[in-house]
């Protein structure tokens, strides 16, 4: 397997990890939304930002591009590994969007429950 294939695979994994983690955390928070959702609203985007800043460089440390004497001598622009960095950045952005979507779904769910409760109470007492 050449480095380009490894780079694509790692970039894809880095893009999907925060989304999967925030979906699991969001579902856990929806079990007790009054206590957990305010924390999720704050920590989800912050964790995604930190992830997008650090995951790419950590992955490049673990999976460095192979040595190329031509590119290392300064005669060319070495962009190997950029897909890994862009995958981490895309994952961080997708994590922020996932956090916003979960918080919006929670607010819509609370609003529909309160609206249904208000409608049923108004029908009981004409």
Tab-separated table of C-alpha atoms in Angstrom:
chain	number	residue	atom	x	y	z
A	1	UNK	CA	0.000	0.000	0.000
A	2	UNK	CA	1.534	3.294	-1.042
A	3	UNK	CA	1.526	6.439	1.039
A	4	UNK	CA	-1.207	8.118	-1.030
A	5	UNK	CA	-3.642	5.318	-0.170
A	6	UNK	CA	-2.678	5.438	3.501
A	7	UNK	CA	-3.083	9.211	3.458
A	8	UNK	CA	-6.597	8.976	1.986
A	9	UNK	CA	-7.614	6.302	4.488
A	10	UNK	CA	-6.303	8.258	7.478
A	11	UNK	CA	-7.899	11.477	6.204
A	12	UNK	CA	-11.274	9.754	5.856
A	13	UNK	CA	-11.037	8.257	9.333
A	14	UNK	CA	-10.062	11.637	10.800
A	15	UNK	CA	-13.082	13.219	9.115
A	16	UNK	CA	-15.510	10.621	10.507
A	17	UNK	CA	-14.222	10.158	14.068
A	18	UNK	CA	-15.590	13.403	15.586
A	19	UNK	CA	-18.976	12.949	13.928
A	20	UNK	CA	-19.332	9.432	15.311
A	21	UNK	CA	-18.125	10.505	18.759
A	22	UNK	CA	-20.514	13.468	18.896
A	23	UNK	CA	-23.450	11.371	17.723
A	24	UNK	CA	-22.813	8.929	20.568
A	25	UNK	CA	-22.361	11.789	23.058
A	26	UNK	CA	-25.465	13.556	21.729
A	27	UNK	CA	-27.610	10.455	22.086
A	28	UNK	CA	-26.333	10.035	25.634
A	29	UNK	CA	-27.158	13.673	26.379
A	30	UNK	CA	-30.688	13.275	25.021
A	31	UNK	CA	-31.407	10.750	27.792
A	32	UNK	CA	-31.262	13.559	30.387
A	33	UNK	CA	-31.398	16.744	28.311
A	34	UNK	CA	-32.065	19.155	31.162
A	35	UNK	CA	-28.724	18.353	32.821
A	36	UNK	CA	-26.538	17.289	29.916
A	37	UNK	CA	-27.530	19.363	26.884
A	38	UNK	CA	-26.128	22.695	28.134
A	39	UNK	CA	-22.759	21.003	28.615
A	40	UNK	CA	-22.983	19.377	25.207
A	41	UNK	CA	-23.865	22.727	23.631
A	42	UNK	CA	-20.615	24.176	24.968
A	43	UNK	CA	-18.227	21.203	24.947
A	44	UNK	CA	-19.171	19.753	21.545
A	45	UNK	CA	-17.952	22.685	19.419
A	46	UNK	CA	-14.952	23.348	21.688
A	47	UNK	CA	-13.866	19.711	21.470
A	48	UNK	CA	-14.314	19.817	17.699
A	49	UNK	CA	-12.116	22.891	17.406
A	50	UNK	CA	-9.410	21.334	19.539
A	51	UNK	CA	-9.671	18.149	17.481
A	52	UNK	CA	-9.287	20.006	14.190
A	53	UNK	CA	-6.184	21.796	15.481
A	54	UNK	CA	-4.415	18.779	16.959
A	55	UNK	CA	-5.524	15.590	15.197
A	56	UNK	CA	-3.835	16.356	11.886
A	57	UNK	CA	-0.425	17.052	13.359
A	58	UNK	CA	-0.679	14.039	15.666
A	59	UNK	CA	-1.579	11.794	12.728
A	60	UNK	CA	1.326	13.205	10.704
A	61	UNK	CA	3.621	12.413	13.613
A	62	UNK	CA	2.374	8.819	13.670
A	63	UNK	CA	2.296	8.435	9.864
A	64	UNK	CA	4.992	10.715	8.417
A	65	UNK	CA	5.426	11.018	4.653
A	66	UNK	CA	8.250	8.914	3.230
A	67	UNK	CA	11.600	10.541	2.667
A	68	UNK	CA	12.114	11.974	-0.820
A	69	UNK	CA	15.536	13.490	-1.503
A	70	UNK	CA	14.249	15.653	-4.349
A	71	UNK	CA	11.523	17.310	-2.267
A	72	UNK	CA	13.669	17.563	0.867
A	73	UNK	CA	16.353	19.489	-1.011
A	74	UNK	CA	13.922	22.373	-1.514
A	75	UNK	CA	13.428	21.928	-5.266
A	76	UNK	CA	9.708	21.225	-5.046
A	77	UNK	CA	6.614	21.889	-2.989
A	78	UNK	CA	5.998	18.910	-0.720
A	79	UNK	CA	2.260	18.586	-0.108
A	80	UNK	CA	2.281	14.983	1.016
A	81	UNK	CA	0.264	14.627	4.183
A	82	UNK	CA	-2.064	17.549	3.470
A	83	UNK	CA	-5.051	15.225	3.008
A	84	UNK	CA	-4.507	14.074	6.582
A	85	UNK	CA	-4.561	17.666	7.833
A	86	UNK	CA	-7.590	18.548	5.697
A	87	UNK	CA	-9.388	15.418	6.928
A	88	UNK	CA	-8.873	16.514	10.532
A	89	UNK	CA	-10.064	20.025	9.722
A	90	UNK	CA	-13.135	18.687	7.896
A	91	UNK	CA	-13.864	16.391	10.830
A	92	UNK	CA	-13.682	19.324	13.246
A	93	UNK	CA	-16.066	21.364	11.098
A	94	UNK	CA	-18.437	18.402	10.772
A	95	UNK	CA	-18.284	17.954	14.552
A	96	UNK	CA	-19.353	21.557	15.080
A	97	UNK	CA	-22.264	21.059	12.670
A	98	UNK	CA	-23.205	17.808	14.417
A	99	UNK	CA	-23.262	19.577	17.787
A	100	UNK	CA	-25.469	22.340	16.433
A	101	UNK	CA	-27.855	19.832	14.847
A	102	UNK	CA	-28.199	17.841	18.086
A	103	UNK	CA	-28.867	20.985	20.116
A	104	UNK	CA	-31.426	22.188	17.557
A	105	UNK	CA	-33.146	18.798	17.584
A	106	UNK	CA	-33.288	18.917	21.367
A	107	UNK	CA	-34.846	22.391	21.303
A	108	UNK	CA	-37.389	21.316	18.680
A	109	UNK	CA	-38.255	18.233	20.725
A	110	UNK	CA	-38.764	20.313	23.881
A	111	UNK	CA	-40.828	22.866	21.973
A	112	UNK	CA	-43.080	20.193	20.423
A	113	UNK	CA	-43.585	18.532	23.821
A	114	UNK	CA	-44.485	21.824	25.484
A	115	UNK	CA	-46.767	22.697	22.566
A	116	UNK	CA	-48.483	19.297	22.756
A	117	UNK	CA	-48.925	19.716	26.501
A	118	UNK	CA	-50.405	23.191	26.066
A	119	UNK	CA	-52.777	21.984	23.346
A	120	UNK	CA	-53.981	19.013	25.379
A	121	UNK	CA	-54.542	21.198	28.460
A	122	UNK	CA	-56.524	23.763	26.477
A	123	UNK	CA	-58.775	21.008	25.104
A	124	UNK	CA	-59.448	19.604	28.564
A	125	UNK	CA	-60.631	22.952	30.009
A	126	UNK	CA	-62.774	24.808	27.488
